[in-house]
Structures are given as structure tokens and as C-alpha cells.
Amino acid sequence: MTTIEERPVATETEAPARAPLDAAAIRADFPILDQSVNGHRLVYLDSAATSQKPRAVIDALDAYYRQDNANVHRGIYALSERATAGYEGARVKVAKLLNVNDPHEIIWTRNATESINLVAYSWGRKHISRGDVIVLTEMEHHANLVPWQLLAQEKDADLEFIPITDDGVLRQDVFDVLLRLKPKLVAFTHVSNTLGTINPVEDMTRRAHEAGALVLIDGAQAVPHLPVDVQAIGADFYAFSGHKALGPTGSGVLWARRELLEAMPPFMGGGDMIREVHLRRSDWNDIPWKFEAGTPDIAAQIGLGVAADYLRDLGMDRLRDHERDLVGYALDVLPREVPGIDLYGPMDPEIRGGVVPFNIPGVHPHDAAQVLDRFGVAVRAGHHCTMPLHERLDLGATARASFQCYTTRDDIDALANGLKEVQRLFGV
Ligand code: C6P
């Protein structure tokens, strides 16, 4: 039977005075950044959509396919044993990143979307019934909204939403009122992908638990950017995507408490998730494999383990310091250098991750993004999979710059210069 390598999961203690990240030096670890786009240095400001990958991750994928490629948990031969060891060892690395003691609580998925759907289908279909309340927020990514809509429609359950202030902060007073409805589940994002708002997840989790609800946190924009300690947060489910956290596409994680996972039915049926199969019934494998039907993306999860180690080596507190500095710089420089620019989200870098949405009045964000591309600056434009949030803010679309460990103040200066060109070209 498969076992996960049981190395003790260390709890990191940071040195009191932290040396700042040297983003310029870190850039050398990311080969893709060393290129020109349209005759200009590439300025990649779309890390919230997907992060770039350090050489260590790229090399791990290369080494896996050159040396170890075999299916996991099946072969009694060296390659399969190495592939299995890499795949299960990566689980231990991700457990360390999240301060999870038991790596069996780490379920591999393809991305945050699949992690949340897993909970909605498995836990949700067992526990949600007619008239039950699920509390979400107005700032959710569609990945943490549509699965609950599908569940609520099927079960005739009710969805309620914590509204936001005009600054993009959750109305905690309304959350208290919604908790009086005794919801079965409260699901919210740790960090908003559109506004950057960092939600008070520990406090919200405590209050939801006091009201008798379980808590799911969408950590897609948190794990890649700030220290996440799932034990300290105390939630029941925590989801994120590996590809935003310096890992490969196709890697994702659902963490949940062991007793919940053990009581949940499988999400998908097939190979690897069973212990015994008969023609008319089957028994399930132990967790985490009960939730990992079929041949997984072995290389991607191995790569995510390497990415987790890379992030831990950088120091998540230092990464958070770095992004706080960049957000403060952007919120200061952009309105000065680009007069008339509209910025959205909390203006306090203390409660904001490395995400800066904006509009240039009179210019569609798609046009702004296209002009920026001419100068090698990559930003995202559109609704960022948060259509209800854009509706709430009365915005058709926004452009968005987002940061990572390799982002520098020079990148933000290049964005400001590009936006001046946008204004010049459109005469606004
Ligand atoms: N946000 C963005 O540009 P997937 O697609 O499953 O890897 O991640 C979904 C997801 C879930 N929650 C949050 C908070 C997210 O930001 C995302 C992905 C990307 O903002 C792509 S739309």
C-alpha cells in the first residue's frame, strides 16, 4: 500500500528583522523574463492569472520526464517507485508550506476550481438540503460562486452574500446578520483576485464556526503571496492552484480536515481511488487517494512541490513585505504619473495583496492593455472572472496589474510610462 513519506513538518519561525527580497536577483531564476517583447524588456504584470516558473521547477519537470516517468502507485519497478516517491514527497512539501501536520490531508487536484467543485459535489451533495443557507461574498471569483449556484439549484438551497463597501472591503456587520440565518457553509476568498483585498480569514472563520457553519477558503491569490497557516486560520477547507504559486499548470490543492475527508464520498470514480472493486459495489481507498481517481498529473504535482520549497526558501513573510512595498509604490506613483487614472480596491497596502486594478477614463481596458503590450507590458483586461463584483462597482471591465516575487519598482514605472502613452494616443 502507498504511504506518504512521513517527515516531520517544521513550523518556521522568521528572524525578527527580515532582509528585503532582492527581486532584481530573483529575476535571474525565471528564464522567461529574460526576453524582449515588441522591442522592449518584458514587464510581466499578470501573475494573478498565472505566475512565471523558476528554473528549479522547469528543471524538475525536465528531470522527471527524462529519468523517472512512470505511473504512480502501480509499478513494482524502479521508475514507478521513483515517480511515486516524487509525487508523494511533493505532498509533504506542500503540507509544510501550509503548516499542515498530516500530508494525507493534502488532496491533489488540477486547480482551485477543481478543489472547490470537489467540496461542492462531495461534501455539498451529502450535507446541503432544501432551505439550507450557504454564505458567499460579492467579491468571489466565479470558481467560488458557480459550483455553489449549481448545488443550490439542485438542492433548493439559498445563497446569501456578504456585500462590500465602495472601497472593496467586506461588510463584517452584514456578515454578523447573515450568520443569524445559521448557514451550513461560509465560503470566501482569502485575497480578492480583482481588488487585492486581504480578508480577515481567521476572525471570519471563528465567527462562522460559532454560528455552526463550516468554512471553505479560496486561497488561490493568498498561497502564492503571503504566509498561510491553515492551522492558525482554523478553516475546514482551503483551496489553491499550483500554477499561480510558481508551480506548473495542472497542479492544484485541496486541504481539508481528516475527519471531514474521511466522511465525504468520492468525487470521481475510477482507478487508484478504490481498495476493492466488485461488479456491484466497491470500497474506497484511504485519503488522500480516495479523491484522486485516474492517472494524475504526476509531473505537475512534483513541480508544485519544488515551487513550494522555492517559496519557503524565499520566505513568505519577505514575499508579503515585498508585495506590500510594491502596492504602496503603485498606489502612490500611478495617480501622480497618470493623472485621472481610476484605481479600485482598498488604498491601504496593509490589507491589500499585490493586485492593482485600474481604468483610464475614455479608454476601454482592452485598448489600454493592447497599447501596453506594444511596450512589452503584460496586464490583464476584462472582468477577471468576477462579473458580479464588476456589476456591484458599476464597471464593465477593468485592467489589472498583479505582482510576484520577481516584480520590481522598475516594472511599475514601465506601467506608468506605458499608460502615459495610452493617454497620449487616445487624447485623454
Ligand atoms: N484567477 C485571474 O486572472 P484556476 O483557474 O482554477 O486556477 O483558479 C480559479 C481562481 C479561483 N479563485 C481565485 C481568487 C482566482 O483568482 C482564480 C483564478 C485568475 O484572476 C484567472 S480568472
XYZ file of C-alpha atoms and ligand atoms in Angstrom:
450
model
C 0.000 0.000 0.000
C 1.134 3.517 -0.668
C 2.407 5.594 2.181
C 3.390 9.210 2.267
C 6.914 9.866 3.356
C 6.401 10.965 6.956
C 8.940 13.623 7.583
C 8.191 15.971 10.475
C 6.543 19.174 9.240
C 8.568 22.027 10.601
C 6.916 25.192 11.825
C 9.003 28.069 10.553
C 9.980 30.921 12.812
C 11.115 34.029 10.954
C 14.056 36.123 12.067
C 12.820 39.318 13.760
C 14.370 41.722 11.231
C 13.798 40.451 7.728
C 16.126 41.252 4.884
C 14.076 42.541 1.935
C 13.730 40.348 -1.136
C 16.173 41.174 -3.898
C 13.677 40.993 -6.753
C 16.285 42.008 -9.323
C 18.396 38.977 -8.342
C 15.361 36.709 -8.119
C 14.514 37.564 -11.724
C 17.590 35.598 -12.794
C 15.812 32.437 -11.545
C 12.967 32.983 -14.050
C 14.312 32.337 -17.568
C 11.153 33.575 -19.308
C 11.698 37.111 -18.015
C 14.925 37.414 -19.977
C 13.299 38.388 -23.264
C 12.088 41.369 -25.257
C 8.503 41.805 -26.388
C 7.836 44.233 -29.221
C 11.348 45.591 -28.821
C 11.014 46.257 -25.100
C 12.081 44.412 -21.951
C 9.238 42.054 -20.926
C 7.349 43.539 -17.980
C 5.110 40.730 -16.748
C 2.322 42.144 -14.587
C -0.194 39.297 -14.842
C 0.933 36.966 -12.080
C -2.597 36.766 -10.616
C -3.642 34.978 -13.820
C -0.640 32.674 -13.705
C 2.817 33.112 -12.238
C 6.053 32.537 -14.086
C 8.121 29.475 -13.125
C 11.585 29.398 -11.593
C 14.301 27.325 -13.231
C 14.128 24.822 -10.352
C 10.528 23.961 -11.313
C 11.284 23.774 -15.040
C 14.300 21.555 -14.335
C 12.213 19.259 -12.116
C 9.715 18.712 -14.954
C 12.545 18.052 -17.376
C 14.260 15.629 -14.999
C 11.022 13.799 -14.271
C 10.292 13.146 -17.944
C 13.922 12.326 -18.775
C 14.592 9.996 -15.849
C 11.580 8.929 -13.795
C 8.457 8.944 -15.972
C 6.180 6.055 -14.981
C 2.727 5.690 -13.497
C 2.400 6.048 -9.720
C 1.191 3.538 -7.103
C 1.175 0.729 -9.671
C 4.575 -0.499 -10.787
C 6.929 -2.664 -8.743
C 9.971 -1.328 -10.553
C 12.488 1.459 -10.037
C 10.961 4.136 -12.272
C 7.488 3.763 -10.823
C 8.878 3.793 -7.301
C 10.786 6.993 -8.067
C 7.738 8.608 -9.656
C 5.622 7.634 -6.637
C 8.234 8.930 -4.202
C 8.383 12.254 -6.056
C 4.590 12.554 -6.216
C 4.083 11.736 -2.530
C 7.142 13.708 -1.438
C 5.639 16.794 -3.095
C 2.614 16.400 -0.818
C 4.904 16.703 2.197
C 6.489 19.869 0.755
C 3.080 21.498 0.179
C 2.000 20.442 3.686
C 4.999 22.337 5.049
C 4.111 25.443 3.050
C 0.597 25.472 4.572
C 1.728 24.301 8.045
C -0.353 21.152 7.721
C 0.791 18.368 10.078
C -0.715 15.448 8.193
C 0.159 15.303 4.461
C -2.761 12.862 3.967
C -4.983 15.941 4.273
C -3.494 17.369 1.053
C -5.606 16.301 -1.943
C -4.088 16.829 -5.383
C -6.425 18.454 -7.901
C -5.844 20.268 -11.180
C -6.515 23.748 -9.790
C -8.542 25.784 -7.267
C -11.641 25.412 -9.437
C -11.498 21.629 -9.199
C -10.776 21.788 -5.458
C -13.898 23.862 -4.803
C -16.016 21.702 -7.107
C -14.789 18.632 -5.230
C -16.184 20.066 -1.990
C -19.427 21.222 -3.625
C -20.055 17.811 -5.194
C -18.828 15.534 -2.429
C -19.487 17.366 0.851
C -22.200 19.625 -0.582
C -24.392 16.922 -2.081
C -24.262 14.964 1.156
C -24.889 17.802 3.589
C -26.858 20.541 1.841
C -30.598 20.142 1.552
C -33.701 22.187 0.880
C -33.742 25.588 2.577
C -30.140 25.368 3.834
C -28.137 28.591 3.631
C -24.677 28.997 2.091
C -22.994 32.370 2.670
C -20.619 33.696 -0.002
C -19.352 37.210 -0.748
C -19.811 39.726 -3.540
C -16.100 39.553 -4.392
C -15.886 35.840 -5.226
C -14.185 34.539 -8.324
C -16.651 32.535 -10.437
C -14.823 29.404 -9.226
C -16.161 30.035 -5.718
C -19.620 31.053 -6.895
C -20.856 28.889 -9.784
C -20.301 25.494 -8.035
C -22.490 26.774 -5.161
C -25.110 28.063 -7.602
C -25.284 24.587 -9.172
C -25.589 22.975 -5.738
C -28.207 25.466 -4.530
C -30.286 24.967 -7.695
C -30.141 21.207 -7.364
C -30.969 21.153 -3.638
C -33.239 24.180 -3.468
C -30.843 25.807 -1.007
C -30.321 29.568 -0.501
C -27.250 31.610 -1.328
C -26.602 34.778 0.667
C -23.820 37.271 0.002
C -21.675 39.442 2.239
C -21.654 42.802 0.450
C -18.592 45.009 0.016
C -18.027 48.676 0.760
C -17.194 51.007 -2.130
C -13.516 50.501 -1.179
C -13.844 46.761 -1.729
C -13.846 45.638 1.909
C -16.317 43.034 3.197
C -19.156 44.412 5.349
C -18.467 42.476 8.568
C -21.601 43.957 10.172
C -23.738 42.336 7.476
C -21.811 39.066 7.863
C -22.914 39.022 11.511
C -26.515 39.431 10.413
C -26.186 36.625 7.835
C -24.716 34.320 10.465
C -28.000 34.566 12.345
C -29.503 32.537 9.460
C -27.389 29.605 10.739
C -25.682 28.826 7.395
C -24.306 25.320 6.830
C -21.305 26.701 4.956
C -19.492 30.016 4.604
C -17.156 30.214 1.586
C -14.976 33.229 0.818
C -11.762 34.228 -0.825
C -8.648 34.872 1.258
C -7.433 37.569 -1.162
C -9.569 39.110 -3.930
C -8.112 38.483 -7.388
C -9.663 41.706 -8.669
C -9.308 44.236 -5.823
C -6.465 42.661 -3.859
C -8.438 42.908 -0.604
C -6.979 40.643 2.094
C -9.903 39.355 4.118
C -9.654 38.754 7.901
C -9.896 34.997 7.439
C -9.102 33.940 11.000
C -11.717 36.201 12.521
C -14.356 35.318 9.922
C -13.680 31.605 10.384
C -14.055 31.867 14.155
C -17.358 33.702 13.874
C -18.686 31.279 11.238
C -17.789 28.333 13.476
C -19.511 29.955 16.450
C -22.637 30.122 14.277
C -22.292 26.403 13.477
C -21.103 26.734 9.839
C -18.214 25.015 8.125
C -15.762 27.300 6.325
C -14.184 26.994 2.883
C -11.468 29.460 1.925
C -10.387 30.112 -1.646
C -6.658 30.670 -1.266
C -5.809 30.985 -4.972
C -4.467 34.524 -4.507
C -3.092 34.020 -0.993
C -0.822 30.958 -1.007
C 1.443 32.431 -3.727
C 1.839 35.752 -1.910
C 1.669 35.599 1.888
C 2.220 33.197 4.774
C -0.725 30.809 5.016
C -1.026 28.712 8.159
C -4.161 26.606 7.856
C -3.930 25.543 11.497
C -3.925 29.155 12.682
C -6.783 30.076 10.319
C -8.796 27.113 11.584
C -10.950 26.702 8.441
C -12.361 23.370 7.255
C -11.445 23.500 3.560
C -8.684 25.504 1.872
C -8.161 25.509 -1.914
C -5.475 26.867 -4.226
C -3.943 26.490 -7.702
C -0.318 25.487 -8.178
C 0.157 27.459 -11.396
C -0.290 30.796 -9.604
C 2.208 29.692 -6.933
C 5.231 29.275 -9.242
C 4.191 25.682 -9.993
C 3.135 24.045 -13.271
C -0.341 24.259 -14.772
C -2.327 21.160 -13.901
C -1.280 21.253 -10.237
C -3.743 22.177 -7.528
C -4.565 21.508 -3.906
C -7.495 20.982 -1.615
C -6.651 20.830 2.056
C -9.354 19.687 4.466
C -9.507 18.274 7.968
C -9.018 14.490 8.022
C -12.344 13.698 9.696
C -14.241 15.667 7.049
C -12.384 13.982 4.190
C -12.909 10.538 5.672
C -16.654 11.122 5.962
C -17.001 12.527 2.428
C -17.973 10.285 -0.510
C -15.595 10.156 -3.504
C -15.833 12.926 -6.073
C -14.914 10.826 -9.117
C -14.785 7.078 -9.548
C -12.091 5.052 -11.299
C -8.629 3.651 -10.765
C -6.494 4.440 -7.708
C -9.398 5.699 -5.576
C -10.580 2.186 -4.678
C -9.491 -0.525 -2.277
C -11.646 -3.322 -3.701
C -13.963 -3.421 -6.692
C -16.746 -5.948 -7.270
C -19.268 -5.907 -10.065
C -21.947 -4.221 -7.976
C -20.033 -2.366 -5.299
C -16.599 -1.031 -4.373
C -14.686 0.082 -1.263
C -12.735 3.278 -1.214
C -9.053 3.847 -0.761
C -7.770 5.865 2.210
C -7.406 9.623 1.956
C -5.944 11.368 0.033
C -6.134 8.759 -2.768
C -9.904 8.314 -2.373
C -10.192 11.688 -4.094
C -7.566 11.110 -6.787
C -9.230 8.925 -9.416
C -7.275 8.026 -12.542
C -3.703 8.786 -13.537
C -2.881 12.180 -12.026
C -0.680 14.952 -13.379
C 2.374 13.456 -11.712
C 4.944 15.837 -13.156
C 2.844 18.888 -12.298
C 2.458 17.946 -8.635
C 6.174 17.147 -8.381
C 6.825 20.591 -9.854
C 4.467 22.153 -7.325
C 6.466 20.554 -4.525
C 9.600 22.215 -5.894
C 7.718 25.526 -6.150
C 6.581 25.170 -2.519
C 10.193 24.706 -1.439
C 11.237 27.696 -3.543
C 8.597 29.887 -1.868
C 9.580 28.675 1.617
C 13.231 29.378 0.845
C 12.343 32.926 -0.231
C 10.344 33.338 2.982
C 6.642 34.048 2.691
C 6.883 36.962 5.140
C 9.555 38.541 2.967
C 7.443 37.988 -0.144
C 4.495 39.656 1.577
C 6.745 42.597 2.623
C 7.916 42.893 -0.969
C 4.411 42.965 -2.424
C 3.203 45.387 0.266
C 6.003 47.720 -0.788
C 5.103 47.356 -4.488
C 1.404 48.032 -3.842
C 2.245 51.131 -1.785
C 4.566 52.312 -4.569
C 1.973 51.698 -7.309
C -0.831 53.422 -5.380
C 1.460 56.428 -4.918
C 3.096 56.619 -8.366
C 0.212 55.807 -10.703
C -2.102 58.724 -9.740
C 0.872 61.156 -9.864
C 2.281 59.944 -13.184
C -1.009 59.106 -14.878
C -3.398 61.939 -13.980
C -7.050 60.932 -13.999
C -6.389 57.192 -13.598
C -9.136 55.399 -11.666
C -7.882 52.911 -9.083
C -10.109 50.435 -7.257
C -9.865 48.437 -4.051
C -8.579 49.320 -0.585
C -5.982 52.105 -0.635
C -4.269 50.716 2.488
C -1.413 48.354 1.458
C -1.750 46.623 4.852
C -4.997 44.989 3.747
C -4.165 44.613 0.097
C -2.245 41.972 -1.836
C -0.227 42.632 -4.990
C -3.128 43.433 -7.274
C -3.860 46.864 -8.773
C -6.974 47.227 -10.957
C -7.404 50.458 -12.891
C -9.134 52.276 -15.720
C -8.106 55.229 -17.848
C -11.346 57.214 -18.317
C -12.283 57.329 -22.001
C -10.209 54.241 -22.913
C -11.539 50.677 -22.888
C -9.284 48.489 -20.729
C -8.747 46.090 -23.652
C -7.374 49.003 -25.702
C -5.181 50.105 -22.807
C -3.821 46.551 -22.435
C -3.134 46.337 -26.172
C -1.167 49.583 -26.177
C 0.760 48.478 -23.082
C 1.698 45.266 -24.907
C 3.383 47.375 -27.586
C 5.730 48.478 -24.808
C 6.280 44.934 -23.541
C 3.957 45.423 -20.558
C 1.593 42.465 -19.953
C -1.544 43.219 -17.924
C -4.932 41.530 -17.883
C -8.107 43.336 -19.002
C -11.723 42.249 -18.675
C -13.895 41.082 -15.802
C -11.266 38.740 -14.307
C -13.947 36.103 -13.672
C -15.649 38.376 -11.137
C -18.637 39.636 -13.125
C -20.885 40.183 -10.063
C -18.150 42.274 -8.430
C -17.798 44.410 -11.553
C -21.589 44.810 -11.605
C -21.535 45.899 -7.958
C -18.871 48.512 -8.771
C -20.809 49.526 -11.886
C -17.849 48.703 -14.127
C -17.970 46.858 -17.440
C -14.335 45.855 -17.162
C -11.004 46.836 -15.605
C -7.339 46.477 -16.461
C -5.267 44.827 -13.749
C -1.585 44.745 -12.841
C -0.532 41.971 -10.467
C 2.783 41.153 -8.825
C 5.058 38.332 -7.705
C 8.486 37.897 -6.153
C 10.164 38.912 -9.443
C 8.219 42.163 -9.840
C 10.251 45.343 -9.323
C 9.531 49.038 -8.890
C 11.002 49.435 -12.398
C 8.118 47.302 -13.684
C 5.617 49.701 -12.121
C 7.480 52.653 -13.637
C 7.239 50.921 -17.042
C 3.482 50.518 -16.489
C 3.150 54.227 -15.634
C 5.137 55.207 -18.752
C 3.037 52.902 -20.917
C -0.175 54.394 -19.521
C 1.086 57.904 -20.354
C 1.420 56.680 -23.954
C -2.137 55.304 -23.766
C -3.373 58.743 -22.700
C -1.349 60.446 -25.430
C -2.604 58.079 -28.154
C -6.262 58.372 -27.143
C -6.011 62.107 -26.415
C -7.438 61.772 -22.925
N -7.981 33.782 -11.210
C -7.179 35.663 -12.527
O -6.655 36.151 -13.527
P -7.995 28.297 -11.530
O -8.473 28.803 -12.835
O -8.803 27.113 -11.041
O -6.532 28.042 -11.477
O -8.217 29.460 -10.464
C -9.508 29.937 -10.246
C -9.473 31.052 -9.261
C -10.121 30.896 -8.051
N -10.093 31.841 -7.115
C -9.443 32.997 -7.302
C -9.429 34.008 -6.198
C -8.766 33.223 -8.503
O -8.109 34.357 -8.675
C -8.797 32.239 -9.515
C -8.138 32.469 -10.846
C -7.284 34.159 -12.431
O -7.604 36.345 -11.608
C -7.839 33.567 -13.671
S -9.520 34.035 -13.956
